[in-house]
Amino acid sequence: MAGAALGLGVALALMGWFCPDGGFSEAFVIGFGLLLGIVAGRIFSAAWAKRKLDGILAILYQQEDPLRFLECFAPIVEKTPRQTVEYVDGMSHLAYAYEALGKYDDSLELLEQLHPENLKLHQLVARSLVANQKMRLWLLKNDCEMAEKQLEILRELAEAAKLRAPAVGENITQCIRLGEVWLECLKGDPEHLDYIREEKALAKNWVHREEMEKLEALFGGMGE
C-alpha cells in the first residue's frame, strides 16, 4: 500500500513533465507509477520481513535460547494462514525448539496438527519437512517402529521428487541416509561411526550437533 501510494505520488508530481498536454497518456503514467510502486513495496516488505524473521530465528539457532524463541515466534505463527507452507515451516521451527528442550512429545504434538498433504502449493517440500522431523523425534524417543513408518514416507517422497524436484529429492535422500544409520545404531550396529562424526562436523545448528554427539557416544560405546 505504501509503495502504491508513493508510486502514485511520484506519477502525479511528474505528470506535467511527461504529459504537458494531458490526454490518454495521463492514465498510462498513473498506472505505470502505481505498478512500479507496488513492485518496489513488495520487494522492500519482503526484505524487511526476512530480516526480522532471521533475527527471531537467530534466538533459537545462534543464541541457543529456545524458551525465548517460543515466546517471540509462537504469536507470529498463530497469525499465519493455516493452509500455507509458511505455516508448516513456522510450526516446524516451534517443534524444533521443543526438541531442543528435550520435550519430544510436545514437539510431536505440534507436528501432528499439520496436514501438509492438503496444501495446494509446495506440498512435496512441506510433507518431507514434517516426515523428517517426526522421524528424528521418534528416533530420539528410541521408537524404531514409528521412526521406520516416517522413513518409509520419506522414501516415497524421494521417489516422487526424482522428476518433479531433483534438488528436493537430494535433500530427502540425505535425510533418509541419516535415518537409516540412526536406526542401525539403535538396533545395535556400530558400523557407521565415521558417518555420524561427519554429520556432527557438518551440523548447521547446535541442536543437531548435540544430538549427533549423543549418537556418536552411543556408537563409540558399542564399538569398544
PDB file of C-alpha atoms in Angstrom:
ATOM      1  CA  MET A   1       0.000   0.000   0.000  1.00  0.00           C
ATOM      2  CA  ALA A   2       2.785   2.403   0.893  1.00  0.00           C
ATOM      3  CA  GLY A   3       4.596   1.541  -2.334  1.00  0.00           C
ATOM      4  CA  ALA A   4       1.445   2.136  -4.373  1.00  0.00           C
ATOM      5  CA  ALA A   5       0.872   5.497  -2.661  1.00  0.00           C
ATOM      6  CA  LEU A   6       4.483   6.513  -3.255  1.00  0.00           C
ATOM      7  CA  GLY A   7       4.300   5.457  -6.899  1.00  0.00           C
ATOM      8  CA  LEU A   8       1.081   7.420  -7.380  1.00  0.00           C
ATOM      9  CA  GLY A   9       2.618  10.471  -5.739  1.00  0.00           C
ATOM     10  CA  VAL A  10       5.676  10.357  -7.987  1.00  0.00           C
ATOM     11  CA  ALA A  11       3.474   9.866 -11.059  1.00  0.00           C
ATOM     12  CA  LEU A  12       1.332  12.881 -10.180  1.00  0.00           C
ATOM     13  CA  ALA A  13       4.382  15.005  -9.427  1.00  0.00           C
ATOM     14  CA  LEU A  14       5.901  14.204 -12.822  1.00  0.00           C
ATOM     15  CA  MET A  15       2.632  14.383 -14.725  1.00  0.00           C
ATOM     16  CA  GLY A  16       3.290  17.851 -16.079  1.00  0.00           C
ATOM     17  CA  TRP A  17       6.673  16.814 -17.443  1.00  0.00           C
ATOM     18  CA  PHE A  18       5.508  13.557 -19.017  1.00  0.00           C
ATOM     19  CA  CYS A  19       2.112  14.753 -20.206  1.00  0.00           C
ATOM     20  CA  PRO A  20       2.183  18.500 -20.814  1.00  0.00           C
ATOM     21  CA  ASP A  21      -0.931  18.292 -22.998  1.00  0.00           C
ATOM     22  CA  GLY A  22      -2.879  15.850 -20.858  1.00  0.00           C
ATOM     23  CA  GLY A  23      -4.917  13.197 -22.636  1.00  0.00           C
ATOM     24  CA  PHE A  24      -4.856   9.411 -22.571  1.00  0.00           C
ATOM     25  CA  SER A  25      -1.149   9.264 -21.605  1.00  0.00           C
ATOM     26  CA  GLU A  26      -2.012  10.557 -18.125  1.00  0.00           C
ATOM     27  CA  ALA A  27      -3.759   7.281 -17.320  1.00  0.00           C
ATOM     28  CA  PHE A  28      -0.709   5.383 -18.557  1.00  0.00           C
ATOM     29  CA  VAL A  29       1.676   7.378 -16.360  1.00  0.00           C
ATOM     30  CA  ILE A  30      -0.543   6.944 -13.303  1.00  0.00           C
ATOM     31  CA  GLY A  31      -0.931   3.214 -13.933  1.00  0.00           C
ATOM     32  CA  PHE A  32       2.789   2.752 -14.529  1.00  0.00           C
ATOM     33  CA  GLY A  33       3.612   4.715 -11.375  1.00  0.00           C
ATOM     34  CA  LEU A  34       1.240   2.559  -9.333  1.00  0.00           C
ATOM     35  CA  LEU A  35       2.725  -0.629 -10.770  1.00  0.00           C
ATOM     36  CA  LEU A  36       6.300   0.425 -10.033  1.00  0.00           C
ATOM     37  CA  GLY A  37       5.305   1.491  -6.525  1.00  0.00           C
ATOM     38  CA  ILE A  38       3.633  -1.853  -5.804  1.00  0.00           C
ATOM     39  CA  VAL A  39       6.651  -3.810  -7.076  1.00  0.00           C
ATOM     40  CA  ALA A  40       9.054  -1.664  -5.036  1.00  0.00           C
ATOM     41  CA  GLY A  41       6.830  -2.013  -1.974  1.00  0.00           C
ATOM     42  CA  ARG A  42       6.722  -5.811  -2.275  1.00  0.00           C
ATOM     43  CA  ILE A  43      10.499  -6.023  -2.659  1.00  0.00           C
ATOM     44  CA  PHE A  44      11.073  -3.778   0.358  1.00  0.00           C
ATOM     45  CA  SER A  45       8.490  -5.571   2.545  1.00  0.00           C
ATOM     46  CA  ALA A  46       9.909  -8.986   1.648  1.00  0.00           C
ATOM     47  CA  ALA A  47      13.435  -7.869   2.534  1.00  0.00           C
ATOM     48  CA  TRP A  48      12.222  -6.298   5.795  1.00  0.00           C
ATOM     49  CA  ALA A  49      10.232  -9.409   6.738  1.00  0.00           C
ATOM     50  CA  LYS A  50      13.192 -11.698   6.003  1.00  0.00           C
ATOM     51  CA  ARG A  51      15.489  -9.564   8.134  1.00  0.00           C
ATOM     52  CA  LYS A  52      13.001  -9.633  11.013  1.00  0.00           C
ATOM     53  CA  LEU A  53      12.478 -13.389  10.664  1.00  0.00           C
ATOM     54  CA  ASP A  54      16.215 -14.079  10.558  1.00  0.00           C
ATOM     55  CA  GLY A  55      16.618 -12.102  13.763  1.00  0.00           C
ATOM     56  CA  ILE A  56      13.963 -14.164  15.536  1.00  0.00           C
ATOM     57  CA  LEU A  57      15.316 -17.481  14.246  1.00  0.00           C
ATOM     58  CA  ALA A  58      18.760 -16.462  15.492  1.00  0.00           C
ATOM     59  CA  ILE A  59      17.372 -16.582  19.048  1.00  0.00           C
ATOM     60  CA  LEU A  60      16.976 -20.344  18.629  1.00  0.00           C
ATOM     61  CA  TYR A  61      19.783 -21.316  16.283  1.00  0.00           C
ATOM     62  CA  GLN A  62      22.578 -18.885  17.189  1.00  0.00           C
ATOM     63  CA  GLN A  63      21.756 -17.599  20.681  1.00  0.00           C
ATOM     64  CA  GLU A  64      20.634 -21.072  21.798  1.00  0.00           C
ATOM     65  CA  ASP A  65      17.623 -19.813  23.741  1.00  0.00           C
ATOM     66  CA  PRO A  66      14.623 -21.992  22.774  1.00  0.00           C
ATOM     67  CA  LEU A  67      12.368 -20.672  25.545  1.00  0.00           C
ATOM     68  CA  ARG A  68      12.689 -17.040  24.470  1.00  0.00           C
ATOM     69  CA  PHE A  69      12.303 -18.133  20.852  1.00  0.00           C
ATOM     70  CA  LEU A  70       8.984 -19.812  21.652  1.00  0.00           C
ATOM     71  CA  GLU A  71       7.768 -16.650  23.366  1.00  0.00           C
ATOM     72  CA  CYS A  72       8.711 -14.478  20.391  1.00  0.00           C
ATOM     73  CA  PHE A  73       7.786 -16.744  17.500  1.00  0.00           C
ATOM     74  CA  ALA A  74       4.632 -18.583  18.609  1.00  0.00           C
ATOM     75  CA  PRO A  75       2.388 -15.459  18.309  1.00  0.00           C
ATOM     76  CA  ILE A  76       3.683 -14.865  14.772  1.00  0.00           C
ATOM     77  CA  VAL A  77       2.942 -18.431  13.674  1.00  0.00           C
ATOM     78  CA  GLU A  78      -0.510 -18.193  15.220  1.00  0.00           C
ATOM     79  CA  LYS A  79      -1.354 -15.317  12.831  1.00  0.00           C
ATOM     80  CA  THR A  80      -0.107 -17.193   9.753  1.00  0.00           C
ATOM     81  CA  PRO A  81      -2.748 -18.667   7.391  1.00  0.00           C
ATOM     82  CA  ARG A  82      -3.044 -22.389   8.091  1.00  0.00           C
ATOM     83  CA  GLN A  83      -3.120 -23.724   4.522  1.00  0.00           C
ATOM     84  CA  THR A  84       0.293 -22.347   3.562  1.00  0.00           C
ATOM     85  CA  VAL A  85       3.806 -23.750   3.511  1.00  0.00           C
ATOM     86  CA  GLU A  86       4.841 -20.773   5.654  1.00  0.00           C
ATOM     87  CA  TYR A  87       2.622 -22.053   8.462  1.00  0.00           C
ATOM     88  CA  VAL A  88       4.097 -25.544   8.168  1.00  0.00           C
ATOM     89  CA  ASP A  89       7.599 -24.084   8.241  1.00  0.00           C
ATOM     90  CA  GLY A  90       6.774 -21.914  11.245  1.00  0.00           C
ATOM     91  CA  MET A  91       5.301 -24.817  13.180  1.00  0.00           C
ATOM     92  CA  SER A  92       8.354 -26.931  12.366  1.00  0.00           C
ATOM     93  CA  HIS A  93      10.604 -24.272  13.925  1.00  0.00           C
ATOM     94  CA  LEU A  94       8.423 -24.266  17.052  1.00  0.00           C
ATOM     95  CA  ALA A  95       8.600 -28.054  17.154  1.00  0.00           C
ATOM     96  CA  TYR A  96      12.373 -27.850  16.817  1.00  0.00           C
ATOM     97  CA  ALA A  97      12.524 -25.518  19.809  1.00  0.00           C
ATOM     98  CA  TYR A  98      10.642 -28.085  21.893  1.00  0.00           C
ATOM     99  CA  GLU A  99      13.020 -30.727  20.566  1.00  0.00           C
ATOM    100  CA  ALA A 100      15.941 -28.583  21.751  1.00  0.00           C
ATOM    101  CA  LEU A 101      14.361 -28.530  25.208  1.00  0.00           C
ATOM    102  CA  GLY A 102      14.062 -32.320  25.175  1.00  0.00           C
ATOM    103  CA  LYS A 103      10.251 -32.093  25.068  1.00  0.00           C
ATOM    104  CA  TYR A 104       9.816 -34.614  22.283  1.00  0.00           C
ATOM    105  CA  ASP A 105       6.136 -35.328  22.971  1.00  0.00           C
ATOM    106  CA  ASP A 106       5.281 -31.623  22.812  1.00  0.00           C
ATOM    107  CA  SER A 107       7.185 -31.373  19.550  1.00  0.00           C
ATOM    108  CA  LEU A 108       5.315 -34.328  18.070  1.00  0.00           C
ATOM    109  CA  GLU A 109       2.010 -32.882  19.244  1.00  0.00           C
ATOM    110  CA  LEU A 110       2.653 -29.724  17.225  1.00  0.00           C
ATOM    111  CA  LEU A 111       3.606 -31.687  14.135  1.00  0.00           C
ATOM    112  CA  GLU A 112       0.519 -33.891  14.393  1.00  0.00           C
ATOM    113  CA  GLN A 113      -1.586 -30.759  13.921  1.00  0.00           C
ATOM    114  CA  LEU A 114      -0.146 -30.262  10.441  1.00  0.00           C
ATOM    115  CA  HIS A 115      -1.613 -31.683   7.246  1.00  0.00           C
ATOM    116  CA  PRO A 116       0.875 -30.760   4.519  1.00  0.00           C
ATOM    117  CA  GLU A 117      -0.754 -33.214   2.098  1.00  0.00           C
ATOM    118  CA  ASN A 118      -3.657 -30.738   1.816  1.00  0.00           C
ATOM    119  CA  LEU A 119      -1.534 -27.831   0.627  1.00  0.00           C
ATOM    120  CA  LYS A 120      -2.126 -26.558  -2.901  1.00  0.00           C
ATOM    121  CA  LEU A 121       1.452 -25.317  -3.281  1.00  0.00           C
ATOM    122  CA  HIS A 122       4.829 -26.698  -2.122  1.00  0.00           C
ATOM    123  CA  GLN A 123       3.212 -29.879  -0.841  1.00  0.00           C
ATOM    124  CA  LEU A 124       6.264 -32.048  -1.508  1.00  0.00           C
ATOM    125  CA  VAL A 125       8.603 -29.803   0.466  1.00  0.00           C
ATOM    126  CA  ALA A 126       6.161 -29.460   3.360  1.00  0.00           C
ATOM    127  CA  ARG A 127       5.446 -33.207   3.562  1.00  0.00           C
ATOM    128  CA  SER A 128       9.145 -34.094   3.558  1.00  0.00           C
ATOM    129  CA  LEU A 129       9.866 -31.462   6.232  1.00  0.00           C
ATOM    130  CA  VAL A 130       7.213 -32.837   8.572  1.00  0.00           C
ATOM    131  CA  ALA A 131       8.044 -36.506   7.933  1.00  0.00           C
ATOM    132  CA  ASN A 132      11.749 -35.941   8.523  1.00  0.00           C
ATOM    133  CA  GLN A 133      11.139 -34.094  11.766  1.00  0.00           C
ATOM    134  CA  LYS A 134       8.749 -36.771  13.010  1.00  0.00           C
ATOM    135  CA  MET A 135      11.276 -39.465  12.097  1.00  0.00           C
ATOM    136  CA  ARG A 136      14.033 -37.807  14.112  1.00  0.00           C
ATOM    137  CA  LEU A 137      11.760 -37.320  17.096  1.00  0.00           C
ATOM    138  CA  TRP A 138      10.752 -40.979  17.129  1.00  0.00           C
ATOM    139  CA  LEU A 139      14.426 -41.893  16.860  1.00  0.00           C
ATOM    140  CA  LEU A 140      15.184 -39.637  19.806  1.00  0.00           C
ATOM    141  CA  LYS A 141      12.449 -41.476  21.704  1.00  0.00           C
ATOM    142  CA  ASN A 142      14.102 -44.783  20.666  1.00  0.00           C
ATOM    143  CA  ASP A 143      10.913 -45.926  18.930  1.00  0.00           C
ATOM    144  CA  CYS A 144      12.233 -47.772  15.880  1.00  0.00           C
ATOM    145  CA  GLU A 145       8.819 -48.888  14.639  1.00  0.00           C
ATOM    146  CA  MET A 146       7.349 -45.380  14.453  1.00  0.00           C
ATOM    147  CA  ALA A 147      10.568 -43.988  13.013  1.00  0.00           C
ATOM    148  CA  GLU A 148      10.504 -46.632  10.284  1.00  0.00           C
ATOM    149  CA  LYS A 149       6.999 -45.533   9.272  1.00  0.00           C
ATOM    150  CA  GLN A 150       8.184 -41.960   8.714  1.00  0.00           C
ATOM    151  CA  LEU A 151      11.275 -43.259   6.954  1.00  0.00           C
ATOM    152  CA  GLU A 152       9.046 -45.120   4.505  1.00  0.00           C
ATOM    153  CA  ILE A 153       7.117 -41.902   3.813  1.00  0.00           C
ATOM    154  CA  LEU A 154      10.407 -40.153   3.080  1.00  0.00           C
ATOM    155  CA  ARG A 155      11.385 -42.898   0.652  1.00  0.00           C
ATOM    156  CA  GLU A 156       8.101 -42.452  -1.220  1.00  0.00           C
ATOM    157  CA  LEU A 157       8.588 -38.682  -1.332  1.00  0.00           C
ATOM    158  CA  ALA A 158      12.160 -39.073  -2.579  1.00  0.00           C
ATOM    159  CA  GLU A 159      10.892 -41.247  -5.427  1.00  0.00           C
ATOM    160  CA  ALA A 160       8.220 -38.682  -6.307  1.00  0.00           C
ATOM    161  CA  ALA A 161      10.785 -35.877  -6.252  1.00  0.00           C
ATOM    162  CA  LYS A 162      13.129 -37.501  -8.782  1.00  0.00           C
ATOM    163  CA  LEU A 163      11.377 -35.907 -11.745  1.00  0.00           C
ATOM    164  CA  ARG A 164       9.417 -33.103 -10.107  1.00  0.00           C
ATOM    165  CA  ALA A 165      12.126 -31.536  -7.942  1.00  0.00           C
ATOM    166  CA  PRO A 166      15.579 -33.201  -8.081  1.00  0.00           C
ATOM    167  CA  ALA A 167      17.133 -30.779  -5.581  1.00  0.00           C
ATOM    168  CA  VAL A 168      14.406 -31.549  -3.048  1.00  0.00           C
ATOM    169  CA  GLY A 169      14.855 -35.244  -3.764  1.00  0.00           C
ATOM    170  CA  GLU A 170      18.560 -35.000  -2.981  1.00  0.00           C
ATOM    171  CA  ASN A 171      17.823 -33.353   0.373  1.00  0.00           C
ATOM    172  CA  ILE A 172      15.273 -36.048   1.204  1.00  0.00           C
ATOM    173  CA  THR A 173      17.803 -38.741   0.280  1.00  0.00           C
ATOM    174  CA  GLN A 174      20.274 -37.273   2.769  1.00  0.00           C
ATOM    175  CA  CYS A 175      17.585 -37.315   5.469  1.00  0.00           C
ATOM    176  CA  ILE A 176      16.835 -40.945   4.630  1.00  0.00           C
ATOM    177  CA  ARG A 177      20.505 -41.848   4.934  1.00  0.00           C
ATOM    178  CA  LEU A 178      20.762 -40.325   8.395  1.00  0.00           C
ATOM    179  CA  GLY A 179      17.558 -42.047   9.469  1.00  0.00           C
ATOM    180  CA  GLU A 180      18.800 -45.422   8.286  1.00  0.00           C
ATOM    181  CA  VAL A 181      22.129 -45.029  10.076  1.00  0.00           C
ATOM    182  CA  TRP A 182      20.383 -43.872  13.240  1.00  0.00           C
ATOM    183  CA  LEU A 183      18.077 -46.891  13.154  1.00  0.00           C
ATOM    184  CA  GLU A 184      21.029 -49.233  12.740  1.00  0.00           C
ATOM    185  CA  CYS A 185      22.615 -47.616  15.765  1.00  0.00           C
ATOM    186  CA  LEU A 186      19.532 -48.172  17.877  1.00  0.00           C
ATOM    187  CA  LYS A 187      19.411 -51.786  16.698  1.00  0.00           C
ATOM    188  CA  GLY A 188      22.982 -52.374  17.899  1.00  0.00           C
ATOM    189  CA  ASP A 189      25.074 -51.908  14.732  1.00  0.00           C
ATOM    190  CA  PRO A 190      28.117 -49.615  15.349  1.00  0.00           C
ATOM    191  CA  GLU A 191      29.369 -49.762  11.748  1.00  0.00           C
ATOM    192  CA  HIS A 192      28.751 -46.147  10.719  1.00  0.00           C
ATOM    193  CA  LEU A 193      30.618 -44.154  13.363  1.00  0.00           C
ATOM    194  CA  ASP A 194      32.517 -42.148  10.712  1.00  0.00           C
ATOM    195  CA  TYR A 195      29.263 -41.059   9.110  1.00  0.00           C
ATOM    196  CA  ILE A 196      27.915 -39.787  12.436  1.00  0.00           C
ATOM    197  CA  ARG A 197      31.135 -37.876  13.101  1.00  0.00           C
ATOM    198  CA  GLU A 198      30.902 -36.261   9.681  1.00  0.00           C
ATOM    199  CA  GLU A 199      27.259 -35.365  10.274  1.00  0.00           C
ATOM    200  CA  LYS A 200      28.248 -33.777  13.601  1.00  0.00           C
ATOM    201  CA  ALA A 201      31.046 -31.787  11.961  1.00  0.00           C
ATOM    202  CA  LEU A 202      28.692 -30.503   9.250  1.00  0.00           C
ATOM    203  CA  ALA A 203      25.818 -29.685  11.616  1.00  0.00           C
ATOM    204  CA  LYS A 204      24.454 -26.210  10.930  1.00  0.00           C
ATOM    205  CA  ASN A 205      22.972 -25.661  14.389  1.00  0.00           C
ATOM    206  CA  TRP A 206      23.714 -26.613  17.960  1.00  0.00           C
ATOM    207  CA  VAL A 207      20.639 -28.817  18.443  1.00  0.00           C
ATOM    208  CA  HIS A 208      21.557 -31.182  15.631  1.00  0.00           C
ATOM    209  CA  ARG A 209      25.217 -31.139  16.659  1.00  0.00           C
ATOM    210  CA  GLU A 210      24.411 -32.148  20.233  1.00  0.00           C
ATOM    211  CA  GLU A 211      22.113 -34.916  19.032  1.00  0.00           C
ATOM    212  CA  MET A 212      24.876 -36.263  16.808  1.00  0.00           C
ATOM    213  CA  GLU A 213      27.301 -36.083  19.735  1.00  0.00           C
ATOM    214  CA  LYS A 214      24.950 -38.286  21.771  1.00  0.00           C
ATOM    215  CA  LEU A 215      24.637 -40.693  18.867  1.00  0.00           C
ATOM    216  CA  GLU A 216      28.412 -40.722  18.449  1.00  0.00           C
ATOM    217  CA  ALA A 217      28.806 -41.607  22.118  1.00  0.00           C
ATOM    218  CA  LEU A 218      26.320 -44.447  21.682  1.00  0.00           C
ATOM    219  CA  PHE A 219      28.136 -45.731  18.597  1.00  0.00           C
ATOM    220  CA  GLY A 220      31.507 -45.398  20.299  1.00  0.00           C
ATOM    221  CA  GLY A 221      30.298 -47.343  23.296  1.00  0.00           C
ATOM    222  CA  MET A 222      29.137 -50.158  21.039  1.00  0.00           C
ATOM    223  CA  GLY A 223      32.423 -50.273  19.166  1.00  0.00           C
ATOM    224  CA  GLU A 224      34.616 -50.539  22.241  1.00  0.00           C
TER     225      GLU A 224
END
